[in-house]
Amino acid sequence: MNPLLALQIAEHVRNEIREHPKKWGCLTLFLLFGPAIACVLVGVLIIIVIAGGAEGVDAAPGHVPGIPDVMLSAYQRAAQRITNIRPACAGMRWSVLAGIAEIESRHAGGRNIAPNGDIAPPILGPQLDGSGVGGNRTPIRNPDGSFARAVGPFQFLTTTWASVEQDGNDDGVRNPNNAFDAALGAAAYLCGTGPRDLRDQGQLRAALFRYNASQTYVSQVLANVERYDAVELRPAVAATGDAKAVIDAAMSQLGMPYAWGGGTAAGPSRGIRDGGVADRHGDYNKVGFDCSGLVLFAYAKVGISLPHNSRAQFAAGVRVSKEAGLGALRPGDLVFYRPGFIHHVGIYIGDGKMINAPYSGAGVQVDAVNVREYAGGVRLR
């Protein structure tokens, strides 16, 4: 038999193994325990509805490319806490704060951001002496007579900060050059003191215009907000160096369709026919990845060339034994599944999770590692 055909058949069998047990298993459970499951689902739905009604709670991604993790945490925390300060304000979300900070400071770009949010060196705008720097033609002075200047990642005027200053990290200091303090101060400023619903586009535009009286500015922020609102949830990954580059490459493909036989070092590619599961899902008409194709692509980013087959990838690198458990894995390690022959591979991201292209009909996604099927890992670096 042609070796490539044999490998393709193996991949096809893997799809059948992974797809059908879940399908028939779920059906059997439903028939046996349908009433009980329905009660549980109703209870969960009630909890979700109650939780969803809590104003100001905003589930931010753990990591967004281009935003330092501390800054993202500051935006998220401010969106969650603002209703304690402005109870009449609704609809605040992390993306609104991120949309402003991107323009004002590029998320404190070029600065060191400590875990407590302190930014060094401080971000200081020019003195607003009316000389025309930054478009300023009207002198603005502090109460002591000195010229005002914009400070921090949200570029507050010193006079404005005095009216909205907040202690976002609970350290007893209200510092506009602290990410958590500044983000909560920005949220307070946008909310104002009266009723406001930032889910309403008109009210959001008015709040942004109050922040900076320029329609061009408002449009730029709204474009940023729309882009951040569309960000997929991504877990924070404690990885550095090559491992981070590999994981970031894989994460950049979240949602990309599964396509049997798809994926090259350059990115997603058109799938191929398998005569079974993949064909029923139309993989041959999709551009995407299969499990080993995603791994091949991600590791190509750090100069490692891999074969397009999970069993062949299992033979590469240094083995991490199954018996050592998931605790022995490091972010970036490959994780493999059996029973029987090796039929699936993913990239470990930490905390018992992996990113993978699971099966036809799905997309690239983050899943918990299935310890029952876990066959061990491979470390390539």
mmCIF file of C-alpha atoms in Angstrom:
data_model
loop_
_atom_site.group_PDB
_atom_site.id
_atom_site.type_symbol
_atom_site.label_atom_id
_atom_site.label_comp_id
_atom_site.label_asym_id
_atom_site.label_seq_id
_atom_site.Cartn_x
_atom_site.Cartn_y
_atom_site.Cartn_z
ATOM 1 C CA MET A 1 0.000 0.000 0.000
ATOM 2 C CA ASN A 2 1.171 3.529 -0.730
ATOM 3 C CA PRO A 3 2.573 4.952 2.561
ATOM 4 C CA LEU A 4 0.839 8.289 2.067
ATOM 5 C CA LEU A 5 -2.466 6.527 1.454
ATOM 6 C CA ALA A 6 -1.935 4.476 4.603
ATOM 7 C CA LEU A 7 -1.350 7.617 6.618
ATOM 8 C CA GLN A 8 -4.442 9.229 5.136
ATOM 9 C CA ILE A 9 -6.527 6.165 6.021
ATOM 10 C CA ALA A 10 -5.163 6.344 9.555
ATOM 11 C CA GLU A 11 -6.250 9.971 9.798
ATOM 12 C CA HIS A 12 -9.699 8.986 8.500
ATOM 13 C CA VAL A 13 -10.051 6.231 11.121
ATOM 14 C CA ARG A 14 -9.028 8.727 13.765
ATOM 15 C CA ASN A 15 -11.897 10.982 12.693
ATOM 16 C CA GLU A 16 -14.346 8.095 12.981
ATOM 17 C CA ILE A 17 -13.057 7.172 16.431
ATOM 18 C CA ARG A 18 -13.305 10.716 17.719
ATOM 19 C CA GLU A 19 -16.600 11.612 16.092
ATOM 20 C CA HIS A 20 -18.915 8.636 16.540
ATOM 21 C CA PRO A 21 -18.338 7.663 20.189
ATOM 22 C CA LYS A 22 -19.342 11.145 21.282
ATOM 23 C CA LYS A 23 -22.367 11.206 19.007
ATOM 24 C CA TRP A 24 -23.736 7.816 20.070
ATOM 25 C CA GLY A 25 -22.641 8.256 23.656
ATOM 26 C CA CYS A 26 -24.545 11.518 23.956
ATOM 27 C CA LEU A 27 -27.649 9.931 22.390
ATOM 28 C CA THR A 28 -27.571 7.018 24.838
ATOM 29 C CA LEU A 29 -27.164 9.312 27.823
ATOM 30 C CA PHE A 30 -30.034 11.460 26.631
ATOM 31 C CA LEU A 31 -32.387 8.489 26.278
ATOM 32 C CA LEU A 32 -31.459 7.139 29.710
ATOM 33 C CA PHE A 33 -31.214 10.354 31.649
ATOM 34 C CA GLY A 34 -33.110 12.858 29.522
ATOM 35 C CA PRO A 35 -35.481 14.146 32.242
ATOM 36 C CA ALA A 36 -32.681 14.591 34.767
ATOM 37 C CA ILE A 37 -30.455 16.306 32.207
ATOM 38 C CA ALA A 38 -33.300 18.652 31.284
ATOM 39 C CA CYS A 39 -33.701 19.690 34.936
ATOM 40 C CA VAL A 40 -30.007 20.348 35.260
ATOM 41 C CA LEU A 41 -29.971 22.401 32.060
ATOM 42 C CA VAL A 42 -32.886 24.509 33.275
ATOM 43 C CA GLY A 43 -31.027 25.161 36.525
ATOM 44 C CA VAL A 44 -27.879 26.139 34.674
ATOM 45 C CA LEU A 45 -29.884 28.430 32.384
ATOM 46 C CA ILE A 46 -31.387 30.186 35.391
ATOM 47 C CA ILE A 47 -27.923 30.725 36.859
ATOM 48 C CA ILE A 48 -26.631 32.079 33.543
ATOM 49 C CA VAL A 49 -29.551 34.480 33.219
ATOM 50 C CA ILE A 50 -29.032 35.734 36.777
ATOM 51 C CA ALA A 51 -25.303 36.111 36.251
ATOM 52 C CA GLY A 52 -25.834 37.785 32.892
ATOM 53 C CA GLY A 53 -28.018 40.382 34.554
ATOM 54 C CA ALA A 54 -25.200 41.638 36.759
ATOM 55 C CA GLU A 55 -24.161 45.001 35.372
ATOM 56 C CA GLY A 56 -20.492 45.713 34.812
ATOM 57 C CA VAL A 57 -19.322 42.095 34.746
ATOM 58 C CA ASP A 58 -17.325 41.707 31.576
ATOM 59 C CA ALA A 59 -15.516 38.529 30.515
ATOM 60 C CA ALA A 60 -12.350 39.702 28.803
ATOM 61 C CA PRO A 61 -9.946 37.473 26.982
ATOM 62 C CA GLY A 62 -6.961 36.434 29.062
ATOM 63 C CA HIS A 63 -4.669 37.526 26.233
ATOM 64 C CA VAL A 64 -5.106 39.794 23.235
ATOM 65 C CA PRO A 65 -2.183 40.234 20.827
ATOM 66 C CA GLY A 66 -0.931 43.809 20.983
ATOM 67 C CA ILE A 67 -2.225 44.530 24.498
ATOM 68 C CA PRO A 68 0.077 43.852 27.480
ATOM 69 C CA ASP A 69 -1.634 41.410 29.838
ATOM 70 C CA VAL A 70 -1.487 43.836 32.795
ATOM 71 C CA MET A 71 -3.173 46.549 30.742
ATOM 72 C CA LEU A 72 -5.877 44.119 29.642
ATOM 73 C CA SER A 73 -6.442 43.101 33.265
ATOM 74 C CA ALA A 74 -6.778 46.774 34.166
ATOM 75 C CA TYR A 75 -9.435 47.334 31.490
ATOM 76 C CA GLN A 76 -11.327 44.242 32.602
ATOM 77 C CA ARG A 77 -11.223 45.094 36.295
ATOM 78 C CA ALA A 78 -12.376 48.655 35.655
ATOM 79 C CA ALA A 79 -15.335 47.422 33.600
ATOM 80 C CA GLN A 80 -16.286 45.074 36.425
ATOM 81 C CA ARG A 81 -15.932 47.594 39.248
ATOM 82 C CA ILE A 82 -17.382 50.738 37.715
ATOM 83 C CA THR A 83 -20.951 50.088 38.887
ATOM 84 C CA ASN A 84 -19.725 50.260 42.486
ATOM 85 C CA ILE A 85 -18.630 53.836 41.764
ATOM 86 C CA ARG A 86 -21.221 54.857 39.176
ATOM 87 C CA PRO A 87 -24.324 52.717 39.937
ATOM 88 C CA ALA A 88 -26.407 54.566 37.320
ATOM 89 C CA CYS A 89 -23.973 53.598 34.548
ATOM 90 C CA ALA A 90 -24.567 50.486 32.459
ATOM 91 C CA GLY A 91 -22.826 48.844 29.521
ATOM 92 C CA MET A 92 -19.174 49.535 30.342
ATOM 93 C CA ARG A 93 -16.901 46.910 28.788
ATOM 94 C CA TRP A 94 -13.177 46.361 28.519
ATOM 95 C CA SER A 95 -13.171 47.013 24.773
ATOM 96 C CA VAL A 96 -14.293 50.633 25.259
ATOM 97 C CA LEU A 97 -11.380 51.328 27.587
ATOM 98 C CA ALA A 98 -8.970 49.487 25.288
ATOM 99 C CA GLY A 99 -10.239 51.483 22.316
ATOM 100 C CA ILE A 100 -9.339 54.745 24.062
ATOM 101 C CA ALA A 101 -5.987 53.603 25.462
ATOM 102 C CA GLU A 102 -4.879 52.358 22.048
ATOM 103 C CA ILE A 103 -5.107 55.885 20.692
ATOM 104 C CA GLU A 104 -3.909 57.725 23.792
ATOM 105 C CA SER A 105 -0.790 55.653 24.577
ATOM 106 C CA ARG A 106 -0.739 52.487 22.454
ATOM 107 C CA HIS A 107 -1.575 50.611 25.679
ATOM 108 C CA ALA A 108 1.406 52.202 27.461
ATOM 109 C CA GLY A 109 3.606 51.083 24.584
ATOM 110 C CA GLY A 110 7.357 51.296 25.170
ATOM 111 C CA ARG A 111 6.965 51.429 28.958
ATOM 112 C CA ASN A 112 7.576 48.879 31.682
ATOM 113 C CA ILE A 113 4.305 47.858 33.321
ATOM 114 C CA ALA A 114 4.649 46.285 36.770
ATOM 115 C CA PRO A 115 2.193 43.605 37.934
ATOM 116 C CA ASN A 116 0.551 46.177 40.237
ATOM 117 C CA GLY A 117 -0.001 48.459 37.220
ATOM 118 C CA ASP A 118 2.710 51.057 37.851
ATOM 119 C CA ILE A 119 4.095 52.390 34.556
ATOM 120 C CA ALA A 120 7.712 53.477 34.198
ATOM 121 C CA PRO A 121 8.875 55.842 33.025
ATOM 122 C CA PRO A 122 5.695 57.901 33.487
ATOM 123 C CA ILE A 123 3.744 58.890 30.394
ATOM 124 C CA LEU A 124 3.728 62.691 30.225
ATOM 125 C CA GLY A 125 2.328 64.804 27.431
ATOM 126 C CA PRO A 126 3.729 68.216 26.487
ATOM 127 C CA GLN A 127 2.902 71.297 28.521
ATOM 128 C CA LEU A 128 -0.324 72.824 27.198
ATOM 129 C CA ASP A 129 1.001 76.346 26.879
ATOM 130 C CA GLY A 130 -0.853 77.250 23.688
ATOM 131 C CA SER A 131 2.234 76.879 21.494
ATOM 132 C CA GLY A 132 0.456 74.516 19.100
ATOM 133 C CA VAL A 133 2.204 71.306 20.176
ATOM 134 C CA GLY A 134 -0.290 68.465 19.766
ATOM 135 C CA GLY A 135 -2.828 70.877 18.307
ATOM 136 C CA ASN A 136 -3.120 72.891 21.534
ATOM 137 C CA ARG A 137 -3.666 76.621 20.822
ATOM 138 C CA THR A 138 -5.218 77.620 24.148
ATOM 139 C CA PRO A 139 -3.093 77.680 27.299
ATOM 140 C CA ILE A 140 -4.451 75.426 30.052
ATOM 141 C CA ARG A 141 -3.198 75.960 33.578
ATOM 142 C CA ASN A 142 -3.224 73.977 36.802
ATOM 143 C CA PRO A 143 -4.603 75.614 39.973
ATOM 144 C CA ASP A 144 -1.041 76.520 40.968
ATOM 145 C CA GLY A 145 -0.570 78.471 37.743
ATOM 146 C CA SER A 146 1.685 75.948 35.980
ATOM 147 C CA PHE A 147 0.726 74.726 32.532
ATOM 148 C CA ALA A 148 -1.352 71.539 32.565
ATOM 149 C CA ARG A 149 -0.278 68.429 30.721
ATOM 150 C CA ALA A 150 -1.811 65.068 29.866
ATOM 151 C CA VAL A 151 -0.558 62.172 31.980
ATOM 152 C CA GLY A 152 -0.757 58.390 32.031
ATOM 153 C CA PRO A 153 -1.973 55.746 29.575
ATOM 154 C CA PHE A 154 -5.358 57.486 29.270
ATOM 155 C CA GLN A 155 -3.786 60.955 28.940
ATOM 156 C CA PHE A 156 -5.785 62.755 31.591
ATOM 157 C CA LEU A 157 -5.251 66.463 32.059
ATOM 158 C CA THR A 158 -3.994 66.962 35.577
ATOM 159 C CA THR A 159 -7.056 69.096 36.284
ATOM 160 C CA THR A 160 -9.422 66.394 34.980
ATOM 161 C CA TRP A 161 -7.697 63.623 36.925
ATOM 162 C CA ALA A 162 -8.277 65.564 40.133
ATOM 163 C CA SER A 163 -12.045 65.223 39.550
ATOM 164 C CA VAL A 164 -12.166 61.497 38.687
ATOM 165 C CA GLU A 165 -9.068 59.967 40.353
ATOM 166 C CA GLN A 166 -9.533 56.359 41.456
ATOM 167 C CA ASP A 167 -7.620 53.662 43.325
ATOM 168 C CA GLY A 168 -8.099 50.751 40.945
ATOM 169 C CA ASN A 169 -5.568 48.392 42.559
ATOM 170 C CA ASP A 170 -6.487 49.149 46.200
ATOM 171 C CA ASP A 171 -2.996 50.214 47.252
ATOM 172 C CA GLY A 172 -4.137 53.473 48.817
ATOM 173 C CA VAL A 173 -2.671 55.620 46.011
ATOM 174 C CA ARG A 174 -4.505 57.277 43.104
ATOM 175 C CA ASN A 175 -1.941 57.473 40.341
ATOM 176 C CA PRO A 176 -2.783 58.376 36.721
ATOM 177 C CA ASN A 177 0.395 56.529 35.691
ATOM 178 C CA ASN A 178 -0.932 53.285 37.174
ATOM 179 C CA ALA A 179 -2.855 51.091 34.719
ATOM 180 C CA PHE A 180 -5.560 50.036 37.194
ATOM 181 C CA ASP A 181 -6.096 53.515 38.653
ATOM 182 C CA ALA A 182 -6.156 55.171 35.232
ATOM 183 C CA ALA A 183 -8.538 52.624 33.680
ATOM 184 C CA LEU A 184 -11.027 52.974 36.528
ATOM 185 C CA GLY A 185 -10.707 56.762 36.341
ATOM 186 C CA ALA A 186 -11.404 56.646 32.595
ATOM 187 C CA ALA A 187 -14.469 54.470 33.186
ATOM 188 C CA ALA A 188 -15.736 56.939 35.800
ATOM 189 C CA TYR A 189 -15.209 59.861 33.438
ATOM 190 C CA LEU A 190 -17.046 58.137 30.580
ATOM 191 C CA CYS A 191 -19.965 57.228 32.830
ATOM 192 C CA GLY A 192 -20.368 60.716 34.261
ATOM 193 C CA THR A 193 -22.554 61.195 37.311
ATOM 194 C CA GLY A 194 -26.020 60.625 35.848
ATOM 195 C CA PRO A 195 -27.776 57.692 34.194
ATOM 196 C CA ARG A 196 -25.916 56.396 31.144
ATOM 197 C CA ASP A 197 -26.097 53.219 29.071
ATOM 198 C CA LEU A 198 -22.977 52.720 26.992
ATOM 199 C CA ARG A 199 -24.621 49.847 25.122
ATOM 200 C CA ASP A 200 -26.552 52.554 23.288
ATOM 201 C CA GLN A 201 -24.388 53.772 20.392
ATOM 202 C CA GLY A 202 -25.621 57.345 20.708
ATOM 203 C CA GLN A 203 -24.786 57.531 24.412
ATOM 204 C CA LEU A 204 -21.399 55.907 23.815
ATOM 205 C CA ARG A 205 -20.593 58.451 21.120
ATOM 206 C CA ALA A 206 -21.581 61.289 23.469
ATOM 207 C CA ALA A 207 -19.350 59.904 26.227
ATOM 208 C CA LEU A 208 -16.386 59.580 23.871
ATOM 209 C CA PHE A 209 -16.946 63.092 22.535
ATOM 210 C CA ARG A 210 -16.880 64.369 26.104
ATOM 211 C CA TYR A 211 -13.555 62.569 26.531
ATOM 212 C CA ASN A 212 -12.141 64.273 23.437
ATOM 213 C CA ALA A 213 -14.252 66.816 21.532
ATOM 214 C CA SER A 214 -13.403 65.506 18.067
ATOM 215 C CA GLN A 215 -15.700 63.466 15.844
ATOM 216 C CA THR A 216 -12.634 62.028 14.117
ATOM 217 C CA TYR A 217 -11.383 60.824 17.502
ATOM 218 C CA VAL A 218 -14.777 59.325 18.333
ATOM 219 C CA SER A 219 -14.858 57.414 15.050
ATOM 220 C CA GLN A 220 -11.351 56.078 15.605
ATOM 221 C CA VAL A 221 -12.203 54.857 19.094
ATOM 222 C CA LEU A 222 -15.438 53.239 17.906
ATOM 223 C CA ALA A 223 -13.531 51.397 15.184
ATOM 224 C CA ASN A 224 -11.136 50.086 17.844
ATOM 225 C CA VAL A 225 -14.037 49.086 20.097
ATOM 226 C CA GLU A 226 -15.718 47.172 17.281
ATOM 227 C CA ARG A 227 -12.478 45.320 16.567
ATOM 228 C CA TYR A 228 -11.936 44.422 20.229
ATOM 229 C CA ASP A 229 -15.567 43.370 20.668
ATOM 230 C CA ALA A 230 -14.945 40.751 17.980
ATOM 231 C CA VAL A 231 -11.889 39.264 19.696
ATOM 232 C CA GLU A 232 -12.241 35.542 20.427
ATOM 233 C CA LEU A 233 -11.710 34.391 24.001
ATOM 234 C CA ARG A 234 -8.095 33.404 24.454
ATOM 235 C CA PRO A 235 -6.639 31.999 27.633
ATOM 236 C CA ALA A 236 -3.580 33.693 29.049
ATOM 237 C CA VAL A 237 -0.537 31.532 28.366
ATOM 238 C CA ALA A 238 2.497 31.471 30.649
ATOM 239 C CA ALA A 239 5.018 30.853 27.893
ATOM 240 C CA THR A 240 8.104 32.622 26.621
ATOM 241 C CA GLY A 241 10.528 32.347 23.729
ATOM 242 C CA ASP A 242 9.886 29.715 21.069
ATOM 243 C CA ALA A 243 7.017 28.155 23.038
ATOM 244 C CA LYS A 244 5.151 31.472 23.065
ATOM 245 C CA ALA A 245 5.793 31.977 19.347
ATOM 246 C CA VAL A 246 4.386 28.503 18.608
ATOM 247 C CA ILE A 247 1.314 29.005 20.795
ATOM 248 C CA ASP A 248 0.662 32.510 19.447
ATOM 249 C CA ALA A 249 0.833 31.152 15.901
ATOM 250 C CA ALA A 250 -1.710 28.450 16.710
ATOM 251 C CA MET A 251 -3.920 30.882 18.640
ATOM 252 C CA SER A 252 -3.976 33.188 15.634
ATOM 253 C CA GLN A 253 -5.945 30.460 13.832
ATOM 254 C CA LEU A 254 -8.738 30.076 16.406
ATOM 255 C CA GLY A 255 -11.992 29.344 14.608
ATOM 256 C CA MET A 256 -10.287 28.315 11.369
ATOM 257 C CA PRO A 257 -12.259 25.331 9.938
ATOM 258 C CA TYR A 258 -11.038 21.777 10.277
ATOM 259 C CA ALA A 259 -10.072 20.449 6.859
ATOM 260 C CA TRP A 260 -8.758 16.905 6.596
ATOM 261 C CA GLY A 261 -5.293 17.046 5.036
ATOM 262 C CA GLY A 262 -5.215 20.848 5.370
ATOM 263 C CA GLY A 263 -2.364 22.961 6.658
ATOM 264 C CA THR A 264 1.143 23.800 5.489
ATOM 265 C CA ALA A 265 4.094 25.680 6.939
ATOM 266 C CA ALA A 266 2.670 28.793 5.286
ATOM 267 C CA GLY A 267 -0.805 28.502 6.812
ATOM 268 C CA PRO A 268 -4.212 26.936 6.152
ATOM 269 C CA SER A 269 -4.742 25.062 2.897
ATOM 270 C CA ARG A 270 -7.551 23.233 1.104
ATOM 271 C CA GLY A 271 -8.508 19.863 2.522
ATOM 272 C CA ILE A 272 -8.622 16.594 0.595
ATOM 273 C CA ARG A 273 -11.102 13.764 0.131
ATOM 274 C CA ASP A 274 -11.087 10.780 2.459
ATOM 275 C CA GLY A 275 -14.108 8.858 1.159
ATOM 276 C CA GLY A 276 -15.907 9.120 4.508
ATOM 277 C CA VAL A 277 -16.253 11.538 7.423
ATOM 278 C CA ALA A 278 -14.278 14.401 5.899
ATOM 279 C CA ASP A 279 -16.189 14.133 2.623
ATOM 280 C CA ARG A 280 -19.539 14.240 4.430
ATOM 281 C CA HIS A 281 -18.442 17.502 6.034
ATOM 282 C CA GLY A 282 -17.135 18.866 2.735
ATOM 283 C CA ASP A 283 -13.536 19.179 3.942
ATOM 284 C CA TYR A 284 -12.279 19.033 0.369
ATOM 285 C CA ASN A 285 -14.052 22.362 -0.231
ATOM 286 C CA LYS A 286 -12.722 23.988 2.950
ATOM 287 C CA VAL A 287 -9.501 25.838 3.639
ATOM 288 C CA GLY A 288 -8.180 25.062 7.093
ATOM 289 C CA PHE A 289 -6.159 22.630 9.181
ATOM 290 C CA ASP A 290 -6.292 19.098 10.428
ATOM 291 C CA CYS A 291 -4.640 18.342 13.771
ATOM 292 C CA SER A 292 -1.141 17.628 12.495
ATOM 293 C CA GLY A 293 -1.379 20.425 9.914
ATOM 294 C CA LEU A 294 -1.945 22.981 12.676
ATOM 295 C CA VAL A 295 1.089 21.672 14.575
ATOM 296 C CA LEU A 296 3.195 21.703 11.401
ATOM 297 C CA PHE A 297 2.233 25.342 10.766
ATOM 298 C CA ALA A 298 2.835 26.559 14.328
ATOM 299 C CA TYR A 299 6.253 24.959 14.678
ATOM 300 C CA ALA A 300 7.372 26.241 11.289
ATOM 301 C CA LYS A 301 7.281 29.694 12.918
ATOM 302 C CA VAL A 302 10.325 28.738 15.005
ATOM 303 C CA GLY A 303 12.158 26.956 12.189
ATOM 304 C CA ILE A 304 11.127 23.385 13.042
ATOM 305 C CA SER A 305 9.965 21.275 10.103
ATOM 306 C CA LEU A 306 7.530 18.488 10.924
ATOM 307 C CA PRO A 307 5.791 15.775 8.884
ATOM 308 C CA HIS A 308 2.072 16.147 8.223
ATOM 309 C CA ASN A 309 1.007 13.152 10.270
ATOM 310 C CA SER A 310 0.354 12.784 14.009
ATOM 311 C CA ARG A 311 2.023 9.355 14.326
ATOM 312 C CA ALA A 312 5.172 10.626 12.639
ATOM 313 C CA GLN A 313 5.162 13.708 14.879
ATOM 314 C CA PHE A 314 4.925 11.410 17.925
ATOM 315 C CA ALA A 315 8.296 9.986 16.916
ATOM 316 C CA ALA A 316 9.981 13.417 16.939
ATOM 317 C CA GLY A 317 11.682 15.228 19.802
ATOM 318 C CA VAL A 318 11.998 14.103 23.434
ATOM 319 C CA ARG A 319 9.200 11.966 24.849
ATOM 320 C CA VAL A 320 7.241 13.086 27.937
ATOM 321 C CA SER A 321 5.813 9.880 29.380
ATOM 322 C CA LYS A 322 2.128 9.410 29.979
ATOM 323 C CA GLU A 323 2.886 8.117 33.460
ATOM 324 C CA ALA A 324 4.443 11.457 34.419
ATOM 325 C CA GLY A 325 1.024 13.069 34.004
ATOM 326 C CA LEU A 326 0.013 16.443 32.644
ATOM 327 C CA GLY A 327 2.089 18.147 35.324
ATOM 328 C CA ALA A 328 5.245 17.140 33.469
ATOM 329 C CA LEU A 329 4.193 19.050 30.349
ATOM 330 C CA ARG A 330 5.380 22.535 29.476
ATOM 331 C CA PRO A 331 3.586 25.074 27.280
ATOM 332 C CA GLY A 332 4.452 24.304 23.671
ATOM 333 C CA ASP A 333 4.782 20.542 24.152
ATOM 334 C CA LEU A 334 2.813 18.311 21.808
ATOM 335 C CA VAL A 335 0.146 16.080 23.345
ATOM 336 C CA PHE A 336 -0.994 12.898 21.636
ATOM 337 C CA TYR A 337 -4.084 10.702 21.823
ATOM 338 C CA ARG A 338 -4.811 7.032 21.461
ATOM 339 C CA PRO A 339 -6.363 4.272 22.173
ATOM 340 C CA GLY A 340 -4.931 2.049 19.502
ATOM 341 C CA PHE A 341 -2.564 3.904 17.240
ATOM 342 C CA ILE A 342 -1.773 7.596 17.695
ATOM 343 C CA HIS A 343 -4.716 9.402 16.111
ATOM 344 C CA HIS A 344 -4.625 13.005 17.357
ATOM 345 C CA VAL A 345 -2.190 15.756 18.340
ATOM 346 C CA GLY A 346 -2.533 19.162 19.981
ATOM 347 C CA ILE A 347 -0.263 21.858 21.398
ATOM 348 C CA TYR A 348 -0.213 22.160 25.184
ATOM 349 C CA ILE A 349 -0.823 25.706 26.472
ATOM 350 C CA GLY A 350 -0.811 25.026 30.224
ATOM 351 C CA ASP A 351 -3.415 24.506 32.959
ATOM 352 C CA GLY A 352 -4.478 21.164 31.469
ATOM 353 C CA LYS A 353 -5.493 22.733 28.150
ATOM 354 C CA MET A 354 -4.367 22.443 24.555
ATOM 355 C CA ILE A 355 -5.095 24.178 21.274
ATOM 356 C CA ASN A 356 -5.993 21.803 18.475
ATOM 357 C CA ALA A 357 -7.938 21.160 15.281
ATOM 358 C CA PRO A 358 -10.165 18.394 16.650
ATOM 359 C CA TYR A 359 -12.320 16.867 13.898
ATOM 360 C CA SER A 360 -14.386 17.489 10.779
ATOM 361 C CA GLY A 361 -17.184 19.956 11.366
ATOM 362 C CA ALA A 362 -15.284 21.812 14.089
ATOM 363 C CA GLY A 363 -12.695 24.581 14.017
ATOM 364 C CA VAL A 364 -9.391 25.284 15.703
ATOM 365 C CA GLN A 365 -10.206 25.574 19.387
ATOM 366 C CA VAL A 366 -8.922 25.288 22.957
ATOM 367 C CA ASP A 367 -9.902 22.098 24.793
ATOM 368 C CA ALA A 368 -9.047 20.388 28.050
ATOM 369 C CA VAL A 369 -6.630 17.518 27.527
ATOM 370 C CA ASN A 370 -8.597 14.257 27.671
ATOM 371 C CA VAL A 371 -6.542 12.270 30.182
ATOM 372 C CA ARG A 372 -8.292 9.013 29.251
ATOM 373 C CA GLU A 373 -6.991 9.237 25.684
ATOM 374 C CA TYR A 374 -3.711 10.987 26.543
ATOM 375 C CA ALA A 375 -0.789 8.922 25.256
ATOM 376 C CA GLY A 376 2.079 11.149 26.330
ATOM 377 C CA GLY A 377 3.806 14.238 25.044
ATOM 378 C CA VAL A 378 6.731 15.284 22.912
ATOM 379 C CA ARG A 379 9.041 18.223 23.597
ATOM 380 C CA LEU A 380 10.621 19.680 20.467
ATOM 381 C CA ARG A 381 12.655 22.462 22.115
#
